[in-house]
Short mmCIF file of C-alpha atoms in Angstrom, two decimals:
data_model
loop_
_atom_site.label_atom_id
_atom_site.label_comp_id
_atom_site.label_asym_id
_atom_site.label_seq_id
_atom_site.Cartn_x
_atom_site.Cartn_y
_atom_site.Cartn_z
CA MET A 22 23.64 -149.08 206.62
CA GLU A 23 26.20 -150.68 208.67
CA ARG A 24 26.83 -148.76 211.66
CA VAL A 25 30.28 -149.41 213.40
CA PRO A 26 30.72 -151.01 217.24
CA ILE A 27 32.55 -149.11 220.02
CA LEU A 28 33.63 -150.33 222.66
CA LYS A 29 33.85 -148.78 225.43
CA LEU A 30 37.66 -150.46 228.24
CA GLY A 31 37.96 -147.65 231.33
CA ASP A 32 39.00 -144.86 230.31
CA ILE A 33 39.86 -145.52 226.69
CA LEU A 34 36.83 -146.55 224.02
CA ILE A 35 38.15 -148.67 220.84
CA VAL A 36 36.40 -148.63 217.30
CA SER A 37 37.15 -151.47 215.57
CA ILE A 38 36.85 -151.16 211.42
CA GLN A 39 36.15 -154.93 210.36
CA ILE A 40 33.40 -153.88 207.49
CA ASP A 41 33.86 -152.08 203.61
CA LEU A 42 33.40 -147.83 204.37
CA ASP A 43 31.02 -146.60 203.00
CA ASP A 44 31.00 -142.10 203.19
CA GLN A 45 27.25 -143.29 204.97
CA SER A 46 29.06 -145.65 207.48
CA VAL A 47 31.49 -143.01 207.72
CA LEU A 48 30.19 -140.09 208.60
CA ALA A 49 27.82 -141.81 211.19
CA LEU A 50 30.97 -143.88 213.02
CA GLN A 51 31.86 -139.98 213.62
CA GLU A 52 28.66 -138.64 214.21
CA ASP A 53 27.88 -142.14 217.30
CA LEU A 54 31.91 -141.05 217.99
CA ALA A 55 31.79 -137.35 218.77
CA ASP A 56 28.19 -138.71 221.13
CA ARG A 57 29.99 -141.02 223.23
CA VAL A 58 33.03 -139.20 224.22
CA VAL A 59 30.90 -137.10 226.09
CA SER A 60 28.74 -139.34 226.67
CA SER A 61 30.83 -140.81 228.28
CA GLY A 62 34.25 -138.73 229.80
CA ALA A 63 36.43 -141.30 227.94
CA ARG A 64 40.55 -138.89 227.75
CA GLY A 65 41.38 -142.18 224.39
CA VAL A 66 40.22 -142.93 221.41
CA ILE A 67 41.70 -146.13 218.89
CA ILE A 68 41.20 -147.11 216.13
CA ASP A 69 41.30 -150.07 214.56
CA ILE A 70 41.69 -150.53 210.94
CA THR A 71 43.73 -153.97 211.15
CA ALA A 72 41.43 -154.92 207.92
CA VAL A 73 41.74 -152.69 206.05
CA GLU A 74 42.76 -153.23 203.04
CA ILE A 75 41.41 -150.26 200.64
CA VAL A 76 41.80 -147.05 201.50
CA ASP A 77 40.26 -142.96 199.62
CA SER A 78 41.53 -139.87 199.92
CA PHE A 79 38.34 -140.05 201.82
CA ILE A 80 38.22 -142.80 204.60
CA GLY A 81 42.42 -140.80 204.98
CA ARG A 82 40.70 -137.42 205.40
CA MET A 83 37.92 -139.28 207.80
CA LEU A 84 40.77 -140.84 210.54
CA SER A 85 41.91 -137.22 210.51
CA THR A 86 38.71 -135.46 211.25
CA ILE A 87 38.19 -138.16 213.77
CA ALA A 88 41.16 -136.84 215.37
CA ALA A 89 40.79 -133.46 215.71
CA MET A 90 36.98 -134.07 216.77
CA THR A 91 38.29 -135.64 219.80
CA ARG A 92 40.75 -133.37 220.77
CA MET A 93 38.06 -130.59 221.16
CA LEU A 94 36.89 -133.02 223.11
CA ASP A 95 40.17 -133.36 225.22
CA ALA A 96 40.71 -137.54 224.47
CA GLU A 97 43.71 -138.65 222.46
CA THR A 98 42.81 -140.35 219.21
CA VAL A 99 45.20 -143.34 218.17
CA VAL A 100 44.89 -145.26 214.89
CA VAL A 101 46.90 -148.34 215.21
CA GLY A 102 46.93 -152.03 212.96
CA MET A 103 47.14 -149.85 209.78
CA ARG A 104 48.41 -151.76 206.85
CA PRO A 105 51.58 -152.11 205.07
CA ALA A 106 49.45 -151.70 201.90
CA VAL A 107 48.18 -148.44 202.90
CA ALA A 108 50.24 -147.00 204.84
CA ILE A 109 51.39 -146.92 201.04
CA THR A 110 49.12 -145.89 199.32
CA LEU A 111 48.08 -143.03 201.37
CA VAL A 112 51.27 -141.52 201.07
CA GLU A 113 51.46 -141.44 197.73
CA LEU A 114 47.96 -140.31 197.23
CA GLY A 115 49.74 -137.45 199.25
CA LEU A 116 47.85 -137.68 203.17
CA SER A 117 49.95 -137.73 206.08
CA LEU A 118 48.19 -138.28 208.84
CA GLY A 119 48.85 -134.56 210.65
CA GLY A 120 47.57 -134.35 213.75
CA VAL A 121 46.82 -138.50 214.19
CA ARG A 122 49.24 -141.13 216.17
CA THR A 123 49.75 -143.67 215.12
CA ALA A 124 50.65 -147.28 216.99
CA LEU A 125 51.57 -150.37 215.01
CA ASN A 126 48.62 -152.86 217.48
CA LEU A 127 46.09 -151.69 219.53
CA GLU A 128 48.58 -152.85 222.52
CA LYS A 129 50.76 -150.86 221.63
CA GLY A 130 48.37 -148.26 220.41
CA VAL A 131 47.17 -148.79 224.14
CA ALA A 132 50.59 -148.07 226.20
CA ALA A 133 51.11 -144.70 224.01
CA LEU A 134 47.96 -143.65 225.44
CA GLU A 135 49.00 -144.90 229.55
CA HIS A 136 52.02 -142.81 228.38
CA VAL A 137 49.47 -139.45 227.41
CA ARG A 138 47.35 -140.20 230.44
CA GLY A 139 50.50 -140.37 232.74
CA THR A 140 51.86 -136.78 231.26
CA ALA A 141 49.03 -135.09 231.23
CA GLY A 142 48.31 -135.43 235.09
CA MET B 16 63.85 -155.72 144.06
CA THR B 17 62.46 -158.29 141.32
CA VAL B 18 61.14 -160.86 142.33
CA PRO B 19 63.11 -164.34 141.12
CA ASP B 20 60.45 -167.02 139.15
CA GLU B 21 60.29 -170.36 140.70
CA ALA B 22 62.45 -171.61 137.60
CA ALA B 23 65.42 -169.13 139.12
CA LYS B 24 64.86 -170.76 143.24
CA ARG B 25 64.28 -173.95 141.15
CA ARG B 26 67.89 -173.52 139.30
CA ILE B 27 69.78 -172.37 142.08
CA VAL B 28 67.74 -175.45 144.64
CA ASP B 29 68.81 -177.87 141.50
CA LEU B 30 72.15 -176.20 141.74
CA PHE B 31 72.30 -176.35 146.19
CA LEU B 32 71.68 -179.67 146.52
CA SER B 33 73.93 -181.14 143.00
CA GLU B 34 76.75 -179.02 144.48
CA GLU B 35 76.75 -180.45 147.96
CA GLU B 36 80.07 -181.75 148.70
CA ARG B 37 82.48 -178.75 147.05
CA LEU B 38 79.94 -175.82 148.77
CA LEU B 39 80.71 -177.75 152.07
CA ARG B 40 84.59 -177.38 151.65
CA ARG B 41 84.27 -174.52 150.35
CA TRP B 42 82.07 -172.69 152.89
CA THR B 43 83.94 -175.02 155.80
CA GLN B 44 86.94 -173.18 153.73
CA LEU B 45 85.21 -169.48 154.34
CA SER B 46 83.77 -169.68 157.81
CA GLY B 47 86.43 -171.61 159.89
CA ALA B 48 83.49 -173.09 161.16
CA SER B 49 83.82 -177.38 162.14
CA PRO B 50 82.24 -179.55 158.93
CA ASP B 51 79.62 -180.69 160.62
CA GLU B 52 78.58 -178.16 162.31
CA LEU B 53 77.86 -176.79 159.20
CA ARG B 54 76.64 -179.99 157.31
CA ASP B 55 74.33 -180.44 160.20
CA LEU B 56 72.98 -176.69 159.46
CA TYR B 57 73.22 -178.27 155.90
CA GLN B 58 71.10 -180.94 155.37
CA ALA B 59 68.87 -179.03 158.27
CA LEU B 60 68.62 -175.88 155.07
CA ARG B 61 67.62 -179.07 152.65
CA THR B 62 65.41 -180.82 153.85
CA ALA B 63 63.37 -177.35 154.79
CA LEU B 64 64.08 -175.80 150.76
CA VAL B 65 62.70 -179.88 149.65
CA ASP B 66 60.55 -181.12 152.13
CA GLY B 67 59.87 -178.70 154.14
CA ALA B 68 58.23 -176.26 151.44
CA GLY B 69 59.22 -173.43 152.58
CA ASP B 70 59.34 -174.09 156.40
CA PHE B 71 62.16 -173.00 158.19
CA ALA B 72 61.81 -173.51 162.07
CA ASP B 73 63.98 -177.00 162.52
CA VAL B 74 66.52 -174.54 160.84
CA ARG B 75 65.95 -172.20 162.37
CA GLY B 76 66.10 -173.74 166.14
CA LEU B 77 69.47 -175.72 164.85
CA LEU B 78 70.96 -171.72 164.35
CA ALA B 79 69.40 -171.22 168.04
CA GLU B 80 71.32 -173.63 169.18
CA LEU B 81 74.40 -173.40 167.40
CA SER B 82 74.41 -170.18 167.97
CA ARG B 83 73.92 -170.17 172.27
CA ALA B 84 76.99 -172.89 171.95
CA ARG B 85 79.68 -170.38 169.31
CA VAL B 86 78.56 -167.55 172.20
CA ARG B 87 79.71 -170.47 174.69
CA GLN B 88 83.42 -171.59 172.84
CA GLY B 89 83.73 -167.24 173.08
CA HIS B 90 83.19 -166.20 169.23
CA THR B 91 81.58 -163.65 168.99
CA PRO B 92 77.82 -163.32 167.58
CA SER B 93 79.72 -161.32 164.82
CA ASP B 94 81.27 -164.17 164.37
CA THR B 95 78.13 -166.20 164.55
CA ALA B 96 76.39 -164.25 161.62
CA ARG B 97 79.30 -163.96 158.96
CA MET B 98 79.42 -168.26 159.66
CA VAL B 99 76.39 -167.65 158.37
CA PHE B 100 76.75 -164.87 155.80
CA SER B 101 79.61 -167.05 154.49
CA LEU B 102 77.27 -169.93 152.57
CA LYS B 103 76.40 -166.68 150.16
CA GLU B 104 79.87 -167.09 148.61
CA ALA B 105 79.70 -170.31 148.51
CA LEU B 106 76.66 -170.64 146.93
CA TYR B 107 77.60 -167.32 144.70
CA GLU B 108 81.07 -169.29 143.13
CA ALA B 109 79.25 -172.46 142.30
CA ALA B 110 76.24 -170.29 140.68
CA GLU B 111 79.35 -167.85 138.63
CA ALA B 112 80.75 -171.08 137.23
CA ASP B 113 77.10 -172.53 136.23
CA GLY B 114 77.30 -169.08 134.39
CA GLY B 115 72.96 -168.77 133.62
CA PRO B 116 70.88 -165.62 133.96
CA GLU B 117 68.56 -168.71 135.89
CA ALA B 118 71.21 -169.53 138.79
CA LEU B 119 72.27 -165.62 139.29
CA ARG B 120 68.85 -164.69 139.66
CA GLY B 121 67.59 -167.17 141.93
CA PHE B 122 71.19 -166.75 143.72
CA VAL B 123 69.72 -163.23 144.38
CA TRP B 124 66.23 -164.94 146.39
CA PHE B 125 69.08 -167.98 148.42
CA SER B 126 70.93 -164.49 149.91
CA GLN B 127 67.76 -162.40 151.20
CA LEU B 128 66.81 -166.27 152.14
CA VAL B 129 70.76 -166.40 153.90
CA ASP B 130 70.75 -162.95 155.50
CA ASP B 131 67.29 -164.05 157.32
CA LEU B 132 68.99 -166.65 159.61
CA GLY B 133 72.04 -164.76 160.18
CA LEU B 134 69.96 -162.40 161.46
CA TYR B 135 68.50 -164.74 163.28
CA THR B 136 72.04 -165.68 164.64
CA PHE B 137 71.89 -162.30 166.09
CA GLU B 138 68.31 -161.43 167.64
CA THR B 139 69.16 -165.33 169.33
CA TYR B 140 72.67 -163.99 171.07
CA THR B 141 69.92 -160.83 171.58
CA ALA B 142 67.42 -162.60 173.46
CA ALA B 143 69.89 -164.71 174.86
CA ARG B 144 71.27 -161.88 176.92
CA GLU B 145 68.17 -159.75 177.23
CA LYS B 146 66.68 -163.30 179.68
CA ILE B 147 69.89 -162.77 181.70
CA ILE B 148 70.59 -158.96 182.35
CA LEU B 149 66.98 -159.20 183.51
CA ASP B 150 67.59 -162.43 186.50
CA GLN B 151 70.15 -160.62 187.10
CA ALA B 152 68.77 -156.93 188.21
CA GLU B 153 65.97 -159.13 189.61
CA GLN B 154 68.12 -161.03 192.06
CA LEU B 155 69.67 -157.48 192.63
CA LEU B 156 66.38 -156.24 193.21
CA GLU B 157 65.61 -158.84 195.85
CA LEU B 158 69.82 -158.81 197.23
CA SER B 159 70.46 -156.10 197.90
CA THR B 160 67.65 -154.76 200.19
CA PRO B 161 67.96 -156.63 203.31
CA VAL B 162 66.30 -155.98 206.87
CA VAL B 163 68.58 -156.35 210.14
CA LYS B 164 67.35 -156.48 213.18
CA LEU B 165 69.64 -154.65 215.67
CA TRP B 166 67.68 -154.82 218.89
CA GLU B 167 64.24 -156.38 220.25
CA GLY B 168 62.12 -153.46 218.87
CA ILE B 169 65.04 -151.30 216.27
CA VAL B 170 65.23 -153.05 212.59
CA ALA B 171 68.01 -151.95 210.47
CA VAL B 172 68.11 -151.27 206.26
CA PRO B 173 71.45 -150.96 204.71
CA LEU B 174 70.89 -149.44 201.37
CA VAL B 175 73.80 -150.04 199.28
CA GLY B 176 73.89 -148.78 195.56
CA THR B 177 71.48 -146.42 193.94
CA LEU B 178 67.93 -145.94 195.22
CA ASP B 179 64.68 -145.50 192.63
CA SER B 180 61.79 -145.95 192.55
CA ALA B 181 61.97 -149.93 192.29
CA ARG B 182 63.80 -150.60 194.47
CA THR B 183 62.61 -147.55 197.08
CA GLN B 184 59.15 -149.48 195.64
CA VAL B 185 60.59 -152.55 197.50
CA VAL B 186 62.88 -151.32 200.33
CA MET B 187 59.05 -149.70 201.56
CA GLU B 188 56.88 -152.81 201.46
CA LYS B 189 59.80 -154.58 203.25
CA LEU B 190 60.67 -152.18 205.36
CA LEU B 191 57.06 -151.40 206.68
CA GLN B 192 56.03 -155.01 206.30
CA THR B 193 59.00 -157.22 209.17
CA LEU B 194 57.67 -153.84 210.76
CA VAL B 195 54.20 -155.35 211.43
CA GLU B 196 55.61 -159.05 212.23
CA THR B 197 58.07 -158.01 214.38
CA GLY B 198 55.73 -155.17 216.27
CA SER B 199 59.37 -152.65 215.73
CA GLU B 200 58.10 -149.07 216.48
CA HIS B 201 61.98 -147.76 216.00
CA ALA B 202 63.27 -148.79 212.40
CA VAL B 203 67.09 -146.96 211.35
CA ILE B 204 67.18 -146.29 207.00
CA ASP B 205 71.59 -146.60 206.55
CA ILE B 206 71.83 -144.81 203.57
CA THR B 207 76.27 -145.34 203.56
CA GLY B 208 76.49 -146.48 200.72
CA VAL B 209 73.66 -144.67 198.50
CA PRO B 210 77.00 -143.04 196.49
CA ALA B 211 74.46 -140.57 195.66
CA VAL B 212 71.31 -138.67 197.04
CA ASP B 213 69.64 -136.35 194.77
CA THR B 214 65.53 -134.88 194.92
CA GLN B 215 64.15 -137.70 193.78
CA VAL B 216 65.77 -140.27 195.68
CA ALA B 217 65.17 -137.93 199.10
CA GLN B 218 61.71 -137.45 198.06
CA HIS B 219 61.36 -141.35 198.39
CA LEU B 220 63.54 -141.30 201.48
CA LEU B 221 60.93 -139.09 203.46
CA LYS B 222 57.57 -141.33 201.98
CA THR B 223 59.30 -144.40 203.31
CA VAL B 224 59.87 -142.36 206.20
CA VAL B 225 56.13 -140.84 206.43
CA ALA B 226 54.49 -144.37 205.70
CA ALA B 227 56.79 -146.65 208.48
CA ARG B 228 55.20 -142.82 210.92
CA LEU B 229 51.85 -143.60 209.42
CA MET B 230 51.55 -147.26 210.74
CA GLY B 231 53.59 -146.06 214.44
CA ALA B 232 57.31 -147.06 213.62
CA GLU B 233 59.88 -144.07 213.58
CA CYS B 234 61.93 -143.47 211.16
CA VAL B 235 66.14 -142.15 210.91
CA ILE B 236 67.41 -141.44 208.97
CA SER B 237 71.94 -142.06 209.17
CA GLY B 238 75.44 -142.94 206.93
CA ILE B 239 75.32 -138.75 205.85
CA ARG B 240 78.39 -138.55 204.38
CA PRO B 241 80.26 -135.08 204.90
CA GLN B 242 79.86 -134.34 200.24
CA ILE B 243 75.78 -136.22 200.60
CA ALA B 244 74.82 -134.03 203.12
CA HIS B 245 76.45 -130.59 201.78
CA THR B 246 74.07 -131.52 198.44
CA ILE B 247 70.95 -131.23 200.08
CA VAL B 248 71.10 -127.81 201.89
CA THR B 249 72.78 -127.38 198.74
CA LEU B 250 69.80 -128.40 196.55
CA GLY B 251 67.96 -127.67 199.49
CA ILE B 252 66.09 -130.34 200.82
CA GLU B 253 64.21 -130.19 203.80
CA PHE B 254 64.01 -133.29 205.77
CA GLY B 255 61.30 -131.42 207.65
CA ASP B 256 61.60 -133.43 211.89
CA ILE B 257 62.99 -136.94 210.17
CA VAL B 258 65.90 -137.23 213.48
CA THR B 259 69.04 -137.77 211.01
CA LYS B 260 72.54 -139.17 211.76
CA ALA B 261 76.03 -138.84 210.80
CA SER B 262 76.13 -142.76 211.47
CA LEU B 263 74.57 -145.81 211.77
CA ALA B 264 76.14 -146.37 215.49
CA ASP B 265 74.31 -143.16 216.59
CA ALA B 266 70.76 -143.90 214.89
CA LEU B 267 71.53 -146.70 216.89
CA SER B 268 72.50 -144.85 220.57
CA TYR B 269 69.19 -142.68 219.17
CA ALA B 270 66.90 -145.59 218.99
CA LEU B 271 67.99 -147.17 221.88
CA ARG B 272 67.68 -144.47 224.26
CA ARG B 273 64.40 -143.94 222.65
CA SER B 274 62.97 -147.47 223.69
CA GLY B 275 63.93 -146.24 226.90
CA VAL B 276 66.92 -148.90 227.64
CA GLU B 277 70.04 -147.12 228.64
CA ILE B 278 73.75 -147.73 228.26
CA THR B 279 76.64 -147.69 230.63
CA GLY B 280 80.41 -148.03 229.28
CA ALA B 281 81.82 -150.12 230.18
CA GLU B 282 84.26 -149.74 234.45
CA ARG B 283 87.69 -149.20 232.66
CA ALA B 284 90.25 -151.49 234.28
CA ARG B 285 92.19 -149.14 236.32
CA ILE B 286 95.68 -149.15 236.84
CA ALA B 287 97.43 -147.85 240.14
CA VAL B 288 101.63 -146.67 240.64
CA ARG B 289 102.94 -146.17 243.58
CA ALA B 290 106.24 -145.77 244.18
CA GLU B 291 107.40 -147.68 246.76
CA ARG B 292 109.17 -145.69 250.05
CA PRO B 293 112.41 -147.32 251.15
#
C-alpha cells in the first residue's frame, strides 16, 4: 500500500495527493494526518488534489471527514487545486463538501490560511 | 398486390426505351422542369434498367444532386418529388396507347420504382436540412457562452437565451476552466438574457455555483429581473447562501469589494457663483 507523504511548512501541513487513492490508503492518510496535526501542533492543513482526476463518493467523504477531524484538533483544512471535471462530478454526485474550505491553487490556499490565523489572533 | 412477372417488366422497359423522345417531351410538359435535367435523369434510369440490372446508385446520386440544386432555386421538396412522379403519368399514357395487359401490369411495377425515387428526393432534402440544423445548434452552443474577464480575478458569464441541460454543462465547464486558467476567485453569472427561470434552470445554476465553490471561487448571480424574482419566489426556489444581485454593475462592485479593491467616485467639479459687490 502506498502512503501519501505529509509535508510541514511552518505551522501548516501540506498533503499533495499524487497517486490513485484506494480505500486503504485513504484510511491510512486520515490516521497519519491526525497524528501529525497533534504531534506538530499545526494550525492549518492543505490538501492538494491537482493531480486527482477521478473521484468517487468515498474520496468526497474523505475530504469532509478530514476537515471535520482537523477542526476538532483546532486546525483549518483547505482543499486546493480541484479540477473542473472533478468539481462537476462531485456536484453530480450530490456532494457539496459542506464545511470544507476550498481555494483555486496552493498559493491561494496558503493565503486563505494566513487570513484565518490573522483574524484568530 | 401481385408480383408482376418478367414478361410484364420487359414489356414496360421496352416501352420506356422505344418511346424515349415522346416520353421525355410529355414528362417535360407535365413537370415544367428543364428538359436537360430530365434527359440526364432519363439516361441514368435507362442505364440502370438495361445494364445495371436494378442498380440505382447512379440514379439516386443524380436525384440527390437535383434535389439540392432545386432547393437552391427555391423549389419546395414537394415540387421536386412531383416532378419525378410525373414520369408515371407520361409512361401511363404510353402504356395505355400500347393497350396490352402486359404493359399495364408492368406499369404497376414501374410506378413503384418511380415512387421510391421520388421519395428519395424528399429524404435527401430532409437529411440536408437536418445537417444544417445540427451544425447551427452546435455553433450556437459555442457562440452563446463567452466567459469574459471583468477585472483581475473577476470573470463574468453573460447568459443569453434559454438554459437547458446541454448548455448548462457547456457553460459550467467553460466557466470552471476559465477560473483555473486565470486564477480568478470571483465569478459573476449574469442572467439578464435568460427569458425564463424555472426549477430546472435554477437547479442548473445552483449546480454551477456549487461546483465553482468546490474549486475555491465565489459566484454571484446577477441580472435578475423583477418578473424573474417573482417567479423564483412563487416557485419556492431556495438560492440558499448564494449572493444574488439585481444588475451586473452591483455584482461587479460587490466582487471588487470582496477582492479588496477600493472604489472612489471621481471628484465632482464644483461651480461656485459669487456675486460681485458694486
